[in-house]
CSV table of C-alpha atoms and ligand atoms in Angstrom, one decimal:
chain,number,residue,atom,x,y,z
A,1,MET,CA,125.3,96.6,111.0
A,2,THR,CA,123.2,99.8,110.9
A,3,GLN,CA,119.7,99.8,112.3
A,4,ASP,CA,118.3,100.1,108.8
A,5,GLU,CA,120.3,97.0,107.7
A,6,LEU,CA,118.9,95.1,110.7
A,7,LYS,CA,115.4,96.2,109.6
A,8,ALA,CA,116.1,95.1,106.0
A,9,MET,CA,117.3,91.7,107.2
A,10,VAL,CA,114.1,90.9,109.2
A,11,GLY,CA,112.0,92.4,106.4
A,12,ARG,CA,113.4,89.8,104.1
A,13,ALA,CA,113.3,87.0,106.7
A,14,ALA,CA,109.5,87.5,107.1
A,15,LEU,CA,108.9,86.2,103.6
A,16,GLU,CA,109.3,82.7,105.1
A,17,TYR,CA,106.0,83.2,106.9
A,18,VAL,CA,104.0,84.3,103.9
A,19,GLU,CA,101.8,81.5,102.8
A,20,ALA,CA,101.5,80.9,99.0
A,21,GLY,CA,97.9,81.3,97.8
A,22,GLN,CA,96.9,83.4,100.9
A,23,VAL,CA,96.3,87.1,101.4
A,24,VAL,CA,98.9,88.6,103.7
A,25,GLY,CA,98.3,91.3,106.3
A,26,VAL,CA,100.8,94.2,106.0
A,27,GLY,CA,101.7,96.7,108.7
A,28,THR,CA,103.3,100.1,108.5
A,29,GLY,CA,106.7,101.7,109.1
A,30,SER,CA,110.3,101.6,107.9
A,31,THR,CA,110.8,97.9,108.8
A,32,VAL,CA,107.6,96.9,107.0
A,33,ASN,CA,108.7,99.0,104.0
A,34,HIS,CA,111.6,96.5,103.6
A,35,PHE,CA,109.2,93.6,103.9
A,36,ILE,CA,106.9,95.1,101.2
A,37,ASP,CA,109.9,95.5,98.9
A,38,ALA,CA,110.9,91.9,99.5
A,39,LEU,CA,107.2,90.7,99.0
A,40,ALA,CA,107.3,92.0,95.5
A,41,SER,CA,109.6,89.1,94.6
A,42,MET,CA,106.8,86.6,95.4
A,43,LYS,CA,103.8,88.6,94.3
A,44,GLU,CA,102.8,86.0,91.7
A,45,ARG,CA,102.3,83.5,94.5
A,46,ILE,CA,99.8,85.4,96.6
A,47,PRO,CA,96.4,87.0,95.7
A,48,GLY,CA,97.5,90.2,97.4
A,49,ALA,CA,97.5,92.0,100.7
A,50,VAL,CA,95.4,93.8,103.3
A,51,SER,CA,97.1,97.0,104.4
A,52,SER,CA,97.1,98.9,107.6
A,53,SER,CA,97.7,102.4,106.2
A,54,GLU,CA,97.5,104.6,103.2
A,55,ALA,CA,101.3,104.7,103.1
A,56,SER,CA,101.6,100.9,102.9
A,57,THR,CA,98.8,100.7,100.4
A,58,ALA,CA,100.6,103.1,98.1
A,59,ARG,CA,103.8,101.2,98.4
A,60,LEU,CA,102.2,97.8,97.8
A,61,GLN,CA,100.3,99.1,94.8
A,62,ALA,CA,103.4,100.8,93.3
A,63,LEU,CA,105.0,97.4,93.3
A,64,GLY,CA,102.0,95.8,91.6
A,65,ILE,CA,100.7,94.0,94.7
A,66,PRO,CA,96.8,94.1,94.8
A,67,VAL,CA,95.4,95.5,98.0
A,68,PHE,CA,92.0,94.2,99.4
A,69,ASP,CA,89.7,95.8,101.9
A,70,CYS,CA,89.4,94.0,105.3
A,71,ASN,CA,85.7,93.4,104.6
A,72,ALA,CA,86.4,91.6,101.3
A,73,VAL,CA,88.5,88.9,102.9
A,74,GLY,CA,87.9,86.5,105.8
A,75,GLU,CA,90.5,85.4,108.3
A,76,ILE,CA,94.0,86.4,107.3
A,77,ALA,CA,96.7,83.7,107.7
A,78,VAL,CA,99.5,86.0,108.8
A,79,TYR,CA,100.0,89.6,109.7
A,80,ILE,CA,103.5,91.1,109.4
A,81,ASP,CA,104.3,94.3,111.2
A,82,GLY,CA,106.9,96.2,113.2
A,83,ALA,CA,106.9,97.5,116.7
A,84,ASP,CA,108.2,100.4,118.8
A,85,GLU,CA,108.7,98.1,121.8
A,86,ILE,CA,108.3,94.4,122.5
A,87,ASP,CA,108.4,92.7,125.9
A,88,PRO,CA,109.4,89.1,126.8
A,89,ARG,CA,105.8,87.9,126.3
A,90,GLY,CA,105.2,89.4,122.9
A,91,HIS,CA,103.2,92.4,124.1
A,92,MET,CA,104.1,95.5,122.1
A,93,ILE,CA,103.8,99.3,121.9
A,94,LYS,CA,102.9,100.4,118.4
A,95,GLY,CA,101.8,103.5,116.6
A,96,GLY,CA,105.0,105.4,116.1
A,97,GLY,CA,103.8,105.8,112.5
A,98,ALA,CA,100.3,106.8,113.6
A,99,ALA,CA,98.7,103.7,112.0
A,100,LEU,CA,97.9,101.9,115.3
A,101,THR,CA,94.1,101.7,114.8
A,102,ARG,CA,94.2,100.0,111.4
A,103,GLU,CA,97.1,97.9,112.5
A,104,LYS,CA,95.1,96.6,115.4
A,105,ILE,CA,92.1,95.9,113.1
A,106,VAL,CA,94.2,93.8,110.7
A,107,ALA,CA,96.0,92.1,113.5
A,108,ALA,CA,92.6,91.1,115.1
A,109,GLN,CA,91.6,89.6,111.8
A,110,SER,CA,94.8,87.5,111.5
A,111,ARG,CA,95.6,84.1,112.8
A,112,ARG,CA,99.2,84.9,113.5
A,113,PHE,CA,101.1,88.1,114.2
A,114,VAL,CA,104.8,88.0,113.1
A,115,CYS,CA,106.6,91.1,114.5
A,116,ILE,CA,109.7,92.2,112.7
A,117,ALA,CA,112.0,94.5,114.7
A,118,ASP,CA,115.6,95.4,115.3
A,119,ASP,CA,117.0,94.5,118.7
A,120,SER,CA,116.7,98.1,120.0
A,121,LYS,CA,113.0,97.4,120.3
A,122,ARG,CA,113.2,94.7,123.0
A,123,VAL,CA,112.4,95.9,126.6
A,124,GLU,CA,111.7,94.2,129.9
A,125,VAL,CA,108.7,96.4,130.7
A,126,LEU,CA,106.7,98.5,128.1
A,127,GLY,CA,106.7,102.3,128.5
A,128,ARG,CA,110.1,103.7,127.6
A,129,PHE,CA,108.8,104.6,124.1
A,130,PRO,CA,106.1,107.3,124.4
A,131,LEU,CA,102.8,105.5,124.1
A,132,PRO,CA,100.7,106.5,121.1
A,133,VAL,CA,96.9,106.8,121.6
A,134,GLU,CA,94.6,107.7,118.8
A,135,VAL,CA,91.8,110.0,120.1
A,136,ILE,CA,88.7,111.8,118.9
A,137,PRO,CA,89.9,115.5,118.9
A,138,MET,CA,87.1,116.9,121.2
A,139,ALA,CA,88.2,114.4,124.0
A,140,ALA,CA,91.9,115.1,123.8
A,141,GLN,CA,92.4,117.4,126.8
A,142,ARG,CA,90.3,115.3,129.1
A,143,ILE,CA,92.3,112.2,128.1
A,144,VAL,CA,95.5,114.2,128.8
A,145,ARG,CA,94.2,114.7,132.3
A,146,GLN,CA,93.3,111.1,132.7
A,147,PHE,CA,96.8,110.1,131.8
A,148,ALA,CA,98.2,112.7,134.3
A,149,ALA,CA,96.2,111.0,137.0
A,150,LEU,CA,98.2,107.8,136.1
A,151,GLY,CA,101.5,109.7,136.2
A,152,GLY,CA,101.8,110.0,132.4
A,153,GLN,CA,102.5,113.2,130.5
A,154,ALA,CA,100.5,113.2,127.3
A,155,GLU,CA,101.1,115.6,124.4
A,156,LEU,CA,99.3,116.0,121.1
A,157,ARG,CA,101.5,114.9,118.2
A,158,HIS,CA,102.1,117.6,115.6
A,159,LYS,CA,103.2,117.5,112.0
A,160,ASP,CA,104.3,120.5,109.9
A,161,GLY,CA,103.1,122.8,112.8
A,162,ALA,CA,99.6,121.5,113.1
A,163,PRO,CA,98.1,118.5,115.0
A,164,LEU,CA,98.8,115.3,113.0
A,165,VAL,CA,95.6,113.9,111.4
A,166,THR,CA,95.6,110.1,111.1
A,167,ASP,CA,94.3,108.1,108.1
A,168,ASN,CA,91.0,107.9,110.2
A,169,GLY,CA,90.8,111.7,110.6
A,170,GLN,CA,91.7,111.7,114.3
A,171,HIS,CA,94.5,112.9,116.5
A,172,ILE,CA,97.4,111.2,118.3
A,173,LEU,CA,98.5,111.7,121.9
A,174,ASP,CA,102.0,110.5,122.9
A,175,VAL,CA,102.3,109.6,126.5
A,176,ARG,CA,105.6,109.7,128.4
A,177,GLY,CA,106.4,108.5,131.9
A,178,LEU,CA,104.3,105.3,132.0
A,179,ARG,CA,105.6,101.9,133.2
A,180,ILE,CA,103.1,99.3,131.8
A,181,GLY,CA,103.6,96.3,134.1
A,182,ASP,CA,100.3,94.7,133.2
A,183,PRO,CA,99.7,95.4,129.5
A,184,LEU,CA,96.5,93.4,129.2
A,185,ALA,CA,94.8,95.2,132.0
A,186,PHE,CA,96.2,98.6,130.9
A,187,GLU,CA,94.9,98.1,127.3
A,188,SER,CA,91.5,97.1,128.5
A,189,THR,CA,91.2,100.1,130.9
A,190,VAL,CA,92.4,102.8,128.5
A,191,ASN,CA,90.2,101.4,125.7
A,192,GLN,CA,87.2,102.2,127.9
A,193,TRP,CA,87.9,105.9,128.2
A,194,PRO,CA,85.4,107.9,126.1
A,195,GLY,CA,87.1,109.4,123.1
A,196,VAL,CA,89.9,106.8,122.9
A,197,VAL,CA,89.9,105.2,119.5
A,198,THR,CA,92.8,102.9,120.1
A,199,VAL,CA,95.6,102.6,122.6
A,200,GLY,CA,99.0,101.6,121.2
A,201,VAL,CA,99.4,98.7,123.6
A,202,PHE,CA,99.1,95.5,121.7
A,203,ALA,CA,98.5,92.9,124.4
A,204,HIS,CA,95.2,91.4,123.3
A,205,GLN,CA,96.6,91.4,119.8
A,206,LYS,CA,100.2,90.4,120.7
A,207,ALA,CA,102.8,88.8,118.5
A,208,GLN,CA,103.1,85.0,118.4
A,209,ILE,CA,106.5,85.3,116.8
A,210,CYS,CA,109.2,88.1,116.7
A,211,LEU,CA,112.0,88.1,114.1
A,212,LEU,CA,114.6,90.2,115.9
A,213,GLY,CA,117.4,91.7,113.9
A,214,THR,CA,120.7,91.4,115.7
A,215,SER,CA,124.3,91.8,114.6
A,216,GLN,CA,124.6,88.0,114.9
A,217,GLY,CA,121.7,87.5,112.5
A,218,VAL,CA,117.9,87.0,112.8
A,219,ARG,CA,116.8,85.6,116.2
A,220,THR,CA,113.3,84.0,116.2
A,221,LEU,CA,111.4,84.6,119.5
A,222,ARG,CA,108.2,82.5,120.0
A,223,PHE,CA,105.5,83.6,122.4
A,224,ASP,CA,102.8,81.1,121.5
A,225,GLY,CA,102.8,79.5,124.9
A,226,ALA,CA,103.4,82.7,126.9
B,1,5RP,C1,103.4,102.3,112.9
B,1,5RP,C2,104.0,101.3,113.8
B,1,5RP,C3,105.4,100.7,113.4
B,1,5RP,O1,105.3,99.4,113.3
B,1,5RP,C4,106.4,101.1,114.5
B,1,5RP,O2,106.3,102.5,114.7
B,1,5RP,C5,107.8,100.7,114.1
B,1,5RP,O3,108.2,101.4,113.0
B,1,5RP,P1,109.6,101.2,112.3
B,1,5RP,O4,109.6,99.9,111.6
B,1,5RP,O5,109.7,102.4,111.4
B,1,5RP,O6,110.7,101.3,113.4
B,1,5RP,O7,103.5,100.9,114.8
B,1,5RP,O8,102.2,102.8,113.4
């Protein structure tokens, strides 16, 4: 099976976690795009979705799925999103699609995070994937130096020859060379640095369940007790 077929498989499998009559939280990325396409088949049974990016909003609306603002809904029953890495306790690196801030906001408002990923995303220790960090532009170079002091090499993400601008009007640093052995402590520390909007470690907002796409089928990993 190709990586895209694995992503499509877990995208469809996530429908099982969508609760009829409940607004669903929707993440961002190529795996989530498969989920959104599958969600269209049950759109009559849900009021709609809360979305974590302009890209996902456009896809949801094109399929006739209403999109609500976070502030217009209360607690969200379930949030479905992909990941760039996931460790054995459900901690993740996210933000490869630059949507990490809104992803963390919707995840924080949700009772349960169901991660959908192909099995290449599973790691023992977070840090192989360059860590995305959304930053206020005027703080970027100081934050680059703060990561250097931790042994990380941070670079400004570019798109079409210019610094990438997120849905929130900010920039993204991608940090290589980190080994994140204590994701909870790391997330708390970096979040305190002035100018950091969001660090792409999801440890405080970790997954409770991961649907992992493998060539043998969908494996369900549970992290509730971890
Ligand atoms: C976007 C994300 C995505 O969930 C992550 O990058 C995984 O993407 P994909 O499903 O395309 O592999 O965090 O900001």
